[in-house]
CSV table of C-alpha atoms and ligand atoms in Angstrom, one decimal:
chain,number,residue,atom,x,y,z
J,288,MET,CA,74.5,-40.8,-45.9
J,289,LYS,CA,73.1,-38.8,-48.8
J,290,ILE,CA,69.3,-37.6,-47.9
J,291,LEU,CA,67.3,-36.2,-51.2
J,292,ILE,CA,64.1,-34.4,-49.4
J,293,VAL,CA,61.2,-34.0,-51.9
J,294,GLY,CA,58.6,-31.1,-51.3
J,295,ALA,CA,58.9,-28.3,-48.8
J,296,GLY,CA,55.1,-28.8,-47.3
J,297,PRO,CA,54.4,-29.5,-43.4
J,298,ALA,CA,55.8,-33.3,-44.2
J,299,GLY,CA,59.9,-32.6,-45.7
J,300,LEU,CA,60.5,-29.1,-44.1
J,301,TYR,CA,59.8,-30.9,-40.9
J,302,LEU,CA,61.2,-34.2,-41.1
J,303,ALA,CA,64.1,-31.8,-43.2
J,304,TYR,CA,64.6,-30.1,-39.9
J,305,LEU,CA,64.1,-33.0,-37.7
J,306,ILE,CA,67.8,-35.4,-39.6
J,307,LYS,CA,69.3,-32.2,-39.5
J,308,ARG,CA,69.2,-31.8,-35.5
J,309,ARG,CA,69.7,-36.1,-34.6
J,310,PHE,CA,72.3,-36.2,-38.0
J,311,PRO,CA,74.4,-33.0,-38.4
J,312,ASP,CA,77.2,-34.5,-40.0
J,313,TRP,CA,74.0,-36.4,-43.0
J,314,ALA,CA,73.9,-34.6,-46.3
J,315,LEU,CA,70.3,-33.5,-46.9
J,316,ARG,CA,69.0,-31.9,-50.0
J,317,ILE,CA,65.4,-30.7,-49.7
J,318,VAL,CA,63.6,-29.4,-52.9
J,319,GLU,CA,60.7,-27.4,-53.8
J,320,GLN,CA,59.1,-26.7,-56.9
J,321,ASN,CA,57.1,-24.3,-56.2
J,322,PRO,CA,59.0,-20.3,-55.1
J,323,ARG,CA,59.7,-19.6,-51.7
J,324,ASP,CA,56.2,-17.7,-50.4
J,325,SER,CA,53.8,-19.4,-52.6
J,326,THR,CA,51.1,-21.7,-51.0
J,327,PHE,CA,47.9,-22.7,-51.5
J,328,GLY,CA,45.0,-22.7,-48.5
J,329,PHE,CA,44.3,-19.8,-45.5
J,330,GLY,CA,44.7,-21.4,-42.2
J,331,VAL,CA,45.1,-25.1,-40.7
J,332,VAL,CA,43.7,-26.2,-37.6
J,333,PHE,CA,44.9,-28.9,-34.8
J,334,SER,CA,43.2,-30.8,-32.2
J,335,GLU,CA,43.9,-29.7,-29.0
J,336,ARG,CA,45.7,-33.7,-28.8
J,337,ALA,CA,47.1,-33.3,-31.8
J,338,LEU,CA,48.9,-30.6,-30.8
J,339,GLU,CA,50.4,-32.5,-27.8
J,340,PHE,CA,52.1,-34.9,-29.9
J,341,LEU,CA,54.4,-32.3,-30.6
J,342,ARG,CA,54.8,-30.6,-26.9
J,343,ALA,CA,56.1,-33.7,-26.2
J,344,ASP,CA,58.3,-35.0,-29.4
J,345,ASP,CA,59.8,-31.6,-29.5
J,346,PRO,CA,59.1,-29.1,-26.9
J,347,ASP,CA,61.3,-26.5,-28.8
J,348,THR,CA,59.0,-26.2,-32.2
J,349,TYR,CA,56.1,-26.3,-29.8
J,350,ASP,CA,56.8,-23.2,-28.3
J,351,GLY,CA,58.4,-22.3,-31.7
J,352,VAL,CA,54.7,-22.2,-32.9
J,353,THR,CA,52.3,-22.5,-31.0
J,354,PRO,CA,52.4,-18.6,-29.9
J,355,ALA,CA,51.1,-18.0,-33.9
J,356,MET,CA,48.2,-19.8,-33.3
J,357,GLU,CA,44.8,-19.0,-31.9
J,358,ALA,CA,42.9,-21.1,-29.9
J,359,TRP,CA,39.8,-21.7,-28.5
J,360,THR,CA,37.6,-24.0,-26.6
J,361,ASP,CA,34.0,-25.2,-28.7
J,362,ILE,CA,32.7,-25.6,-31.6
J,363,THR,CA,29.6,-24.5,-32.5
J,364,VAL,CA,27.1,-26.2,-35.1
J,365,VAL,CA,25.2,-23.6,-37.2
J,366,HIS,CA,21.9,-25.2,-38.7
J,367,ARG,CA,18.4,-23.7,-39.9
J,368,GLY,CA,20.2,-19.9,-38.4
J,369,VAL,CA,20.2,-22.3,-34.8
J,370,PRO,CA,24.0,-21.6,-33.6
J,371,VAL,CA,25.0,-25.2,-31.3
J,372,VAL,CA,27.5,-24.3,-28.7
J,373,ILE,CA,29.7,-27.7,-28.2
J,374,ASP,CA,31.8,-26.8,-25.0
J,375,GLY,CA,35.1,-28.5,-24.3
J,376,ILE,CA,36.4,-29.7,-27.9
J,377,GLY,CA,39.9,-27.6,-28.0
J,378,PHE,CA,41.6,-27.0,-31.8
J,379,SER,CA,44.8,-24.7,-32.6
J,380,ALA,CA,45.0,-23.3,-35.7
J,381,ILE,CA,48.0,-21.3,-38.1
J,382,GLY,CA,48.0,-19.6,-41.7
J,383,ARG,CA,49.2,-22.2,-43.5
J,384,LEU,CA,51.8,-19.8,-45.0
J,385,LYS,CA,53.0,-18.8,-41.2
J,386,PHE,CA,53.5,-22.1,-40.0
J,387,LEU,CA,55.6,-23.1,-43.5
J,388,GLU,CA,57.3,-19.7,-42.1
J,389,LEU,CA,58.2,-20.6,-39.2
J,390,LEU,CA,59.0,-24.3,-39.8
J,391,ARG,CA,61.9,-23.2,-42.5
J,392,GLY,CA,63.0,-20.2,-40.3
J,393,GLN,CA,63.5,-23.6,-37.4
J,394,LEU,CA,65.1,-25.6,-40.6
J,395,GLU,CA,67.2,-22.4,-41.9
J,396,ALA,CA,69.0,-22.5,-38.7
J,397,THR,CA,70.2,-24.8,-38.5
J,398,GLY,CA,72.1,-24.1,-42.0
J,399,VAL,CA,70.8,-26.5,-44.8
J,400,SER,CA,68.2,-24.4,-48.0
J,401,ILE,CA,65.6,-25.5,-49.9
J,402,GLU,CA,66.5,-25.3,-53.5
J,403,PHE,CA,63.5,-23.4,-54.1
J,404,GLU,CA,61.6,-23.7,-58.3
J,405,LYS,CA,63.3,-26.9,-58.8
J,406,SER,CA,60.8,-29.7,-59.8
J,407,LEU,CA,61.7,-33.5,-60.0
J,408,GLY,CA,60.5,-34.8,-63.1
J,409,GLU,CA,63.2,-37.9,-63.6
J,410,LYS,CA,64.6,-40.7,-62.7
J,411,HIS,CA,68.1,-39.9,-63.2
J,412,ASP,CA,67.1,-37.1,-61.4
J,413,LEU,CA,66.7,-39.4,-57.9
J,414,GLN,CA,70.3,-40.5,-58.4
J,415,GLY,CA,73.3,-40.7,-56.2
J,416,HIS,CA,71.0,-40.6,-52.6
J,417,ASP,CA,71.6,-42.9,-50.0
J,418,LEU,CA,67.4,-42.3,-48.9
J,419,VAL,CA,65.5,-40.4,-51.5
J,420,VAL,CA,62.2,-38.9,-49.2
J,421,ALA,CA,59.0,-38.5,-51.6
J,422,ALA,CA,56.7,-35.6,-49.1
J,423,ASP,CA,55.6,-33.9,-52.4
J,424,GLY,CA,51.7,-34.4,-51.6
J,425,ALA,CA,48.5,-35.9,-52.5
J,426,ASN,CA,49.3,-35.5,-56.4
J,427,SER,CA,53.4,-37.2,-55.5
J,428,TRP,CA,55.7,-37.7,-58.6
J,429,LEU,CA,57.1,-40.2,-57.0
J,430,ARG,CA,55.1,-42.5,-56.6
J,431,SER,CA,54.8,-42.3,-60.0
J,432,THR,CA,58.1,-44.0,-60.0
J,433,ALA,CA,57.5,-47.5,-58.5
J,434,ASP,CA,55.3,-49.4,-57.8
J,435,PHE,CA,53.5,-48.3,-54.6
J,436,GLY,CA,50.8,-50.0,-55.0
J,437,THR,CA,49.0,-46.8,-55.1
J,438,THR,CA,45.0,-45.9,-55.0
J,439,ILE,CA,43.0,-43.0,-55.0
J,440,GLN,CA,39.9,-42.3,-54.9
J,441,PRO,CA,37.7,-39.0,-54.8
J,442,LEU,CA,35.1,-38.0,-52.7
J,443,SER,CA,32.4,-37.1,-54.7
J,444,ASN,CA,31.5,-33.9,-52.5
J,445,ARG,CA,33.6,-30.5,-53.8
J,446,PHE,CA,34.6,-28.1,-52.0
J,447,ALA,CA,36.9,-24.8,-52.3
J,448,TRP,CA,38.6,-23.0,-50.1
J,449,PHE,CA,38.4,-19.6,-49.3
J,450,GLY,CA,39.8,-16.9,-46.5
J,451,THR,CA,37.4,-13.8,-45.2
J,452,THR,CA,37.8,-10.3,-43.2
J,453,ARG,CA,35.4,-11.9,-41.0
J,454,VAL,CA,37.4,-13.1,-37.8
J,455,PHE,CA,34.3,-16.1,-36.3
J,456,HIS,CA,35.3,-17.0,-32.2
J,457,THR,CA,34.9,-20.7,-32.4
J,458,LEU,CA,35.4,-23.8,-35.4
J,459,THR,CA,31.7,-22.9,-36.6
J,460,GLN,CA,30.0,-25.3,-39.3
J,461,THR,CA,27.2,-23.5,-41.0
J,462,PHE,CA,25.0,-25.7,-43.2
J,463,VAL,CA,22.4,-23.5,-45.0
J,464,GLN,CA,20.3,-24.3,-48.2
J,465,ASN,CA,18.7,-22.4,-50.8
J,466,GLU,CA,17.1,-23.3,-54.3
J,467,ALA,CA,19.9,-25.5,-55.7
J,468,GLY,CA,20.3,-27.2,-52.7
J,469,HIS,CA,22.5,-27.8,-49.6
J,470,PHE,CA,25.7,-26.3,-48.8
J,471,ASN,CA,28.5,-26.3,-46.2
J,472,ALA,CA,31.3,-23.8,-44.4
J,473,HIS,CA,34.1,-25.1,-42.0
J,474,HIS,CA,35.3,-21.9,-40.2
J,475,TYR,CA,37.1,-20.0,-38.2
J,476,ARG,CA,40.1,-17.3,-37.6
J,477,HIS,CA,43.4,-18.5,-38.1
J,478,SER,CA,45.1,-16.1,-37.3
J,479,PRO,CA,43.9,-12.2,-35.4
J,480,GLN,CA,43.1,-10.6,-38.7
J,481,MET,CA,41.4,-13.3,-41.0
J,482,SER,CA,39.4,-17.1,-40.4
J,483,THR,CA,39.5,-19.7,-43.0
J,484,PHE,CA,36.5,-20.0,-45.2
J,485,VAL,CA,35.7,-23.7,-47.4
J,486,PHE,CA,32.8,-23.9,-49.0
J,487,GLU,CA,31.5,-27.7,-49.4
J,488,CYS,CA,28.8,-29.4,-51.9
J,489,ASP,CA,27.4,-31.8,-52.8
J,490,ALA,CA,28.2,-33.2,-56.0
J,491,ALA,CA,24.2,-32.6,-57.4
J,492,THR,CA,23.9,-29.1,-55.7
J,493,TRP,CA,27.1,-28.6,-57.6
J,494,ALA,CA,25.8,-29.1,-60.7
J,495,ARG,CA,22.1,-27.2,-59.8
J,496,ALA,CA,23.9,-24.8,-59.4
J,497,GLY,CA,26.3,-24.2,-61.9
J,498,PHE,CA,29.7,-24.0,-60.7
J,499,GLU,CA,30.8,-25.8,-63.8
J,500,ARG,CA,30.0,-22.5,-65.6
J,501,MET,CA,31.8,-19.9,-63.1
J,502,ASP,CA,34.9,-18.9,-62.8
J,503,GLU,CA,37.0,-18.2,-59.4
J,504,PHE,CA,35.3,-15.3,-59.0
J,505,GLY,CA,32.2,-16.5,-59.5
J,506,THR,CA,32.4,-18.9,-57.0
J,507,LEU,CA,33.0,-16.6,-54.6
J,508,SER,CA,30.7,-14.2,-55.3
J,509,TYR,CA,28.4,-16.9,-55.3
J,510,CYS,CA,29.3,-18.2,-52.3
J,511,GLU,CA,29.4,-15.4,-49.9
J,512,LYS,CA,25.3,-14.6,-51.6
J,513,VAL,CA,25.1,-18.9,-49.9
J,514,PHE,CA,26.9,-17.6,-46.4
J,515,ALA,CA,25.8,-13.7,-46.4
J,516,ASP,CA,24.0,-14.1,-43.1
J,517,THR,CA,27.2,-16.0,-41.7
J,518,LEU,CA,29.9,-12.6,-44.2
J,519,GLN,CA,28.1,-10.0,-42.0
J,520,GLY,CA,28.8,-8.2,-44.8
J,521,HIS,CA,32.5,-9.7,-45.1
J,522,LYS,CA,34.3,-10.5,-48.4
J,523,LEU,CA,35.9,-13.5,-48.5
J,524,VAL,CA,38.7,-14.1,-50.7
J,525,SER,CA,40.4,-16.0,-53.0
J,526,ASN,CA,43.8,-18.3,-53.3
J,527,LYS,CA,43.6,-20.6,-56.2
J,528,SER,CA,40.4,-21.3,-54.7
J,529,VAL,CA,39.3,-23.4,-57.4
J,530,TRP,CA,36.8,-26.3,-56.9
J,531,ARG,CA,38.6,-30.0,-56.2
J,532,SER,CA,37.6,-33.3,-54.9
J,533,PHE,CA,38.9,-34.6,-52.2
J,534,PRO,CA,40.9,-37.9,-53.0
J,535,ASN,CA,42.0,-39.9,-50.5
J,536,VAL,CA,45.1,-41.4,-51.5
J,537,ARG,CA,46.3,-44.7,-50.3
J,538,ASN,CA,49.8,-46.9,-50.2
J,539,ARG,CA,49.7,-50.7,-50.2
J,540,HIS,CA,53.8,-49.9,-49.7
J,541,TRP,CA,55.1,-47.5,-47.7
J,542,SER,CA,59.2,-47.8,-49.1
J,543,ARG,CA,60.6,-49.2,-53.0
J,544,GLY,CA,63.6,-49.6,-52.9
J,545,ASN,CA,65.2,-46.6,-51.5
J,546,VAL,CA,62.1,-44.1,-51.5
J,547,VAL,CA,59.7,-44.0,-49.3
J,548,LEU,CA,56.3,-41.7,-48.9
J,549,ILE,CA,55.3,-39.6,-45.7
J,550,GLY,CA,52.5,-36.6,-45.5
J,551,ASP,CA,49.5,-37.1,-48.5
J,552,ALA,CA,52.0,-38.4,-50.8
J,553,GLN,CA,51.4,-41.7,-48.4
J,554,ARG,CA,47.6,-40.9,-47.7
J,555,THR,CA,45.2,-38.5,-46.9
J,556,ALA,CA,43.1,-37.6,-44.4
J,557,HIS,CA,39.6,-35.8,-44.9
J,558,PHE,CA,40.3,-32.6,-43.2
J,559,SER,CA,37.1,-32.7,-41.8
J,560,ILE,CA,39.0,-33.8,-38.7
J,561,GLY,CA,41.7,-31.6,-39.6
J,562,SER,CA,44.8,-34.0,-39.2
J,563,GLY,CA,46.7,-34.3,-42.3
J,564,THR,CA,49.5,-31.7,-41.1
J,565,ARG,CA,49.9,-33.4,-37.7
J,566,LEU,CA,50.6,-37.1,-39.4
J,567,ALA,CA,52.6,-35.6,-42.1
J,568,MET,CA,54.5,-34.4,-39.4
J,569,GLU,CA,54.9,-37.7,-37.3
J,570,ASP,CA,56.2,-39.7,-39.7
J,571,ALA,CA,58.6,-37.3,-39.7
J,572,ILE,CA,59.3,-37.7,-36.3
J,573,ALA,CA,58.5,-42.4,-36.5
J,574,LEU,CA,61.0,-41.7,-39.1
J,575,VAL,CA,64.0,-40.1,-37.9
J,576,ASN,CA,63.7,-42.6,-34.8
J,577,ALA,CA,63.5,-45.6,-36.8
J,578,LEU,CA,66.8,-44.3,-39.1
J,579,SER,CA,68.3,-43.5,-35.0
J,580,GLN,CA,67.5,-47.3,-34.7
J,581,HIS,CA,68.7,-48.7,-37.3
J,582,GLY,CA,71.2,-46.3,-38.5
J,583,LYS,CA,72.7,-46.8,-42.1
J,584,ASN,CA,71.0,-50.0,-43.2
J,585,ILE,CA,67.9,-48.3,-45.1
J,586,PRO,CA,65.5,-51.7,-45.5
J,587,GLU,CA,65.2,-52.2,-42.3
J,588,ALA,CA,64.6,-48.8,-40.9
J,589,LEU,CA,62.7,-48.4,-43.7
J,590,GLY,CA,60.7,-51.5,-42.7
J,591,ALA,CA,60.6,-50.7,-38.8
J,592,PHE,CA,59.2,-47.5,-39.5
J,593,GLU,CA,55.5,-48.8,-41.5
J,594,ALA,CA,55.7,-51.6,-39.1
J,595,VAL,CA,55.0,-48.5,-36.2
J,596,ARG,CA,53.7,-46.1,-37.7
J,597,ARG,CA,50.9,-48.0,-40.1
J,598,PRO,CA,48.8,-49.0,-37.3
J,599,ILE,CA,48.9,-46.0,-35.7
J,600,VAL,CA,47.8,-44.1,-39.6
J,601,GLU,CA,45.7,-46.5,-40.4
J,602,LYS,CA,43.7,-45.5,-36.8
J,603,LEU,CA,43.1,-42.7,-37.8
J,604,VAL,CA,42.1,-42.7,-41.4
J,605,ALA,CA,39.7,-44.5,-40.3
J,606,ALA,CA,38.3,-42.0,-38.4
J,607,ALA,CA,39.0,-39.5,-41.3
J,608,ASP,CA,37.6,-41.5,-43.5
J,609,ALA,CA,34.0,-41.8,-41.3
J,610,SER,CA,34.2,-38.6,-41.0
J,611,ALA,CA,34.2,-37.4,-44.7
J,612,GLY,CA,31.1,-40.4,-45.3
J,613,TRP,CA,28.9,-38.1,-43.3
J,614,TYR,CA,29.8,-34.8,-44.6
J,615,GLU,CA,29.4,-37.7,-48.0
J,616,HIS,CA,25.5,-37.4,-47.3
J,617,PHE,CA,25.1,-34.7,-45.5
J,618,PRO,CA,22.3,-32.7,-46.3
J,619,GLU,CA,19.9,-36.1,-45.7
J,620,HIS,CA,21.2,-35.5,-42.1
J,621,MET,CA,19.8,-31.8,-42.5
J,622,THR,CA,16.5,-33.5,-42.2
J,623,LEU,CA,17.3,-33.2,-38.8
J,624,ALA,CA,16.3,-30.7,-36.1
J,625,PRO,CA,19.6,-28.6,-34.8
J,626,ARG,CA,20.5,-30.2,-31.7
J,627,GLU,CA,19.7,-34.1,-33.2
J,628,PHE,CA,22.4,-32.2,-35.7
J,629,ALA,CA,24.9,-31.5,-34.5
J,630,TRP,CA,24.8,-35.0,-31.8
J,631,SER,CA,24.8,-36.0,-35.4
J,632,TYR,CA,27.7,-34.3,-36.3
J,633,ILE,CA,29.6,-34.3,-32.9
J,634,GLN,CA,29.8,-37.7,-33.5
J,635,ARG,CA,30.4,-39.4,-37.3
J,636,SER,CA,33.9,-40.2,-37.1
J,637,GLY,CA,32.4,-43.2,-34.9
J,638,ARG,CA,35.5,-41.6,-31.7
J,639,ILE,CA,33.2,-40.2,-29.2
J,640,ASP,CA,30.9,-42.3,-27.5
J,641,PRO,CA,27.6,-40.9,-25.5
J,642,GLU,CA,29.6,-41.5,-22.3
J,643,LYS,CA,32.8,-39.6,-23.2
J,644,LEU,CA,30.7,-36.6,-25.1
J,645,ARG,CA,29.0,-36.2,-21.5
J,646,LYS,CA,32.8,-35.7,-19.7
J,647,ILE,CA,34.2,-33.4,-22.4
J,648,ALA,CA,31.3,-31.6,-22.7
J,649,PRO,CA,28.6,-31.1,-20.5
J,650,LYS,CA,26.7,-28.6,-21.5
J,651,PHE,CA,26.9,-29.6,-24.6
J,652,VAL,CA,24.7,-33.0,-23.6
J,653,ALA,CA,22.6,-31.5,-20.5
J,654,GLY,CA,21.0,-29.7,-23.0
M,945,FAD,C1,41.3,-28.2,-48.0
M,945,FAD,C2,41.8,-28.3,-46.8
M,945,FAD,C3,41.9,-28.2,-45.2
M,945,FAD,C4,43.1,-29.4,-44.9
M,945,FAD,N1,42.5,-28.6,-43.5
M,945,FAD,C5,43.8,-29.1,-42.4
M,945,FAD,C6,43.2,-28.6,-41.6
M,945,FAD,O1,43.1,-27.6,-41.2
M,945,FAD,N2,44.5,-29.5,-40.5
M,945,FAD,C7,45.4,-30.6,-40.5
M,945,FAD,O2,45.9,-31.2,-40.0
M,945,FAD,N3,45.2,-30.6,-42.7
M,945,FAD,C8,44.6,-30.0,-42.6
M,945,FAD,N4,45.0,-29.9,-44.5
M,945,FAD,C9,45.8,-31.4,-45.0
M,945,FAD,C10,47.0,-30.5,-45.0
M,945,FAD,O3,47.0,-29.4,-46.0
M,945,FAD,C11,47.8,-31.7,-45.3
M,945,FAD,O4,47.6,-32.6,-45.0
M,945,FAD,C12,49.1,-31.2,-45.5
M,945,FAD,O5,49.8,-30.1,-46.2
M,945,FAD,C13,50.2,-32.3,-46.1
M,945,FAD,O6,51.7,-31.6,-45.4
M,945,FAD,P1,52.3,-32.2,-46.9
M,945,FAD,O7,53.8,-32.1,-46.5
M,945,FAD,O8,52.5,-34.1,-46.9
M,945,FAD,O9,52.4,-32.0,-48.1
M,945,FAD,P2,51.8,-30.8,-48.5
M,945,FAD,O10,51.6,-29.3,-47.8
M,945,FAD,O11,50.9,-31.1,-50.4
M,945,FAD,O12,53.5,-29.7,-49.9
M,945,FAD,C14,53.9,-30.9,-50.4
M,945,FAD,C15,55.3,-30.7,-51.2
M,945,FAD,O13,55.4,-30.5,-52.7
M,945,FAD,C16,55.5,-29.5,-53.5
M,945,FAD,N5,56.4,-30.6,-55.1
M,945,FAD,C17,55.3,-31.0,-55.4
M,945,FAD,N6,55.7,-32.9,-56.2
M,945,FAD,C18,57.2,-32.0,-56.7
M,945,FAD,C19,58.7,-32.1,-56.9
M,945,FAD,N7,58.1,-33.5,-58.4
M,945,FAD,N8,59.7,-31.6,-57.7
M,945,FAD,C20,60.0,-30.6,-55.5
M,945,FAD,N9,58.6,-30.1,-55.3
M,945,FAD,C21,57.3,-30.7,-55.2
M,945,FAD,C22,54.8,-29.1,-53.4
M,945,FAD,O14,54.4,-27.7,-54.0
M,945,FAD,C23,54.3,-28.5,-51.6
M,945,FAD,O15,54.9,-27.5,-51.5
M,945,FAD,C24,44.1,-29.6,-45.7
M,945,FAD,C25,43.4,-30.0,-46.6
M,945,FAD,C26,42.7,-29.1,-47.1
M,945,FAD,C27,42.8,-29.9,-49.3
């Protein structure tokens, strides 16, 4: 069997490792367009439950990554300067670069070397492989090689992904208002020295604030002013922190011929539920299981992969869509008082009803 994996993000790296571990004799190539240590963004979070899949399926990887993670048990929602703590909803976080380094180290220890700075862009690059895996992210080139029934719907809010040296205690959602409009920051520590700081606003605020005419540094300075109380004198740090609209990627077909989509290439899940990386890794586990069960029969294996995985993915994506929908209207929710606002926030994905919340977050509900 000859397998080509395009993209060495979480999906591609983890899939390559699982394949090499399960089928040591298969020939495997993994290519990545960027240099070894380049990545975008700062940290990523995993919900407590999100890490359970890894503990259960792959204790080695779980034990490899969890010591490098920051963990906490509460969420804080700050509105009108009032912090409301929602207890009992735990998360772990890790720097994206650190996470990729760990996955890479684990893969390279199996003897696979990643072909860095190699960008595939021609159909003939794919020839000679029994299976081609598109793990090339939301802007996947491989998706353009066949009709996957792809739709890409950009959300109207804008965001920029920064870091900061201020180390926050919990995952915090801070909402503020100024003369231009309404702003939100998703912030949490992802290492003992650094936090992630995703700055977001609605399209009308973005236009009124004049971000279109600002460069990356201008945006960063503006954001530091808006969130001066939150940052308490700390600076923001940028890393390709340009304004983006989150793309909702969906595909009617997950495979065409011998090409299969996994991770963000297959679908994105809004970052506000912190599940994109976990979904990408679960795709890898499911694909390797399907290959194990169906041997070298690629069409059968890809059909089985989609049949098992699609219902699970669609459930999570529905929750991500509901959460994204709440953010698309956050200026309207900001008319609520802080505690009601936090209540609206925590119910946004439709997955936590009041009874369930009473069990998970007794102090918050009692308050
Ligand atoms: C602001 C923001 C915050 C987020 N926060 C979280 C979070 O807290 N928790 C979470 O779980 N997820 C989060 N995510 C989502 C997460 O980043 C993605 O779901 C995850 O990275 C998907 O992994 P992937 O491997 O499928 O794609 P990617 O990470 O995008 O990797 C794709 C790789 O393919 C390479 N590539 C692309 N085209 C080619 C080509 N033609 N040839 C060779 N290589 C190519 C790219 O360089 C890249 O390295 C966030 C996303 C955003 C935008």
